[in-house]
Coordinates of C-alpha atoms in Angstrom, one line a residue:
M1 CA 103.8 95.7 143.3
H2 CA 100.3 95.7 144.7
Y3 CA 99.2 93.7 148.1
S4 CA 96.0 91.5 148.2
L5 CA 95.2 88.6 151.0
V6 CA 93.6 85.0 149.6
H7 CA 93.0 81.9 151.0
F8 CA 93.9 79.3 148.3
V9 CA 91.4 76.5 147.7
Q10 CA 91.1 73.1 146.0
L11 CA 89.0 72.8 143.2
P12 CA 87.3 69.5 142.2
S13 CA 89.0 68.2 139.0
S14 CA 86.4 68.9 136.4
L15 CA 86.0 72.5 138.1
A16 CA 89.8 73.1 137.7
R17 CA 89.4 72.1 134.4
F18 CA 86.6 74.6 133.6
R19 CA 88.8 77.4 135.6
M20 CA 91.8 76.5 133.1
T21 CA 89.8 76.8 130.2
Y22 CA 88.0 80.2 131.2
N23 CA 89.9 82.3 133.7
P24 CA 93.1 83.7 131.3
Y25 CA 94.9 84.3 134.7
A26 CA 94.4 80.5 136.0
Q27 CA 98.0 79.8 135.5
Y28 CA 99.2 83.0 137.5
I29 CA 97.3 82.4 140.7
N30 CA 95.8 79.4 142.0
P31 CA 92.2 79.0 143.0
H32 CA 91.5 81.4 145.8
I33 CA 88.7 83.3 147.9
P34 CA 89.8 87.1 148.0
F35 CA 89.9 88.6 151.3
I36 CA 91.5 91.7 150.3
F37 CA 91.7 92.8 146.7
P38 CA 94.9 94.3 145.2
L39 CA 95.9 97.4 147.4
P40 CA 98.4 99.9 145.6
P41 CA 101.6 100.0 147.3
S42 CA 101.2 103.6 148.8
L43 CA 100.3 101.7 152.0
P44 CA 103.4 100.4 153.7
L45 CA 103.8 97.1 154.3
P46 CA 104.6 96.8 157.4
D47 CA 101.6 98.3 158.7
L48 CA 99.5 96.4 156.2
V49 CA 100.6 93.1 157.6
N50 CA 100.5 94.4 161.3
H51 CA 96.5 95.2 160.3
I52 CA 95.8 91.7 159.2
D53 CA 98.0 89.8 162.0
I54 CA 95.5 91.9 164.5
I55 CA 92.1 91.1 162.8
L56 CA 93.1 87.2 162.0
S57 CA 94.5 87.0 166.1
K58 CA 90.7 87.4 166.8
Q59 CA 89.3 85.4 163.8
K60 CA 88.0 82.2 164.8
P61 CA 88.3 79.3 161.9
F62 CA 85.3 78.6 159.9
E63 CA 84.3 76.3 157.1
V64 CA 83.7 77.4 153.6
E65 CA 81.6 75.4 151.0
L66 CA 81.5 76.8 147.5
H67 CA 78.8 76.0 145.0
H68 CA 77.2 77.3 142.1
V69 CA 79.0 78.9 139.4
K70 CA 77.8 82.9 138.4
K71 CA 79.0 84.7 135.4
L72 CA 79.7 88.2 136.4
W73 CA 78.8 91.5 134.6
D74 CA 82.6 91.6 133.3
H75 CA 82.4 88.3 132.3
W76 CA 84.4 86.8 134.8
F77 CA 83.2 83.3 136.4
V78 CA 83.0 82.6 140.1
L79 CA 82.2 80.3 142.7
L80 CA 79.5 81.5 145.1
V81 CA 80.1 80.7 148.5
N82 CA 77.3 78.4 150.5
K83 CA 78.4 77.2 153.8
G84 CA 80.5 80.1 155.7
K85 CA 79.5 83.1 153.5
S86 CA 78.5 85.1 156.4
P87 CA 82.0 84.8 158.3
C88 CA 83.7 85.2 155.3
V89 CA 81.6 88.8 154.6
D90 CA 82.4 89.6 158.3
L91 CA 85.8 89.0 157.7
H92 CA 86.4 90.9 154.4
K93 CA 84.6 94.0 156.2
K94 CA 87.0 93.9 159.4
L95 CA 90.0 93.7 156.8
Y96 CA 88.7 96.5 155.4
Q97 CA 88.8 98.6 158.3

């Protein structure tokens, strides 16, 4: 089993339909912002959870606003973060330290 950390988001119905049509994994995971991409199970789960707890205990809440759909080089579609991009990137970096 691989581990990841995501924040689930609500999408407007039009984007939710678009996602269900074009994302083959939409039925397996709800819309989300990934903060830690899938990690192999070689990292002990208690250590990972402890690390995440430490980082998140110091994290202040922030708002996120998504906008614009972008097609990536590998043909995946993503929503770009408009409001809250800098805190998202900072949190992502902290979690990988």
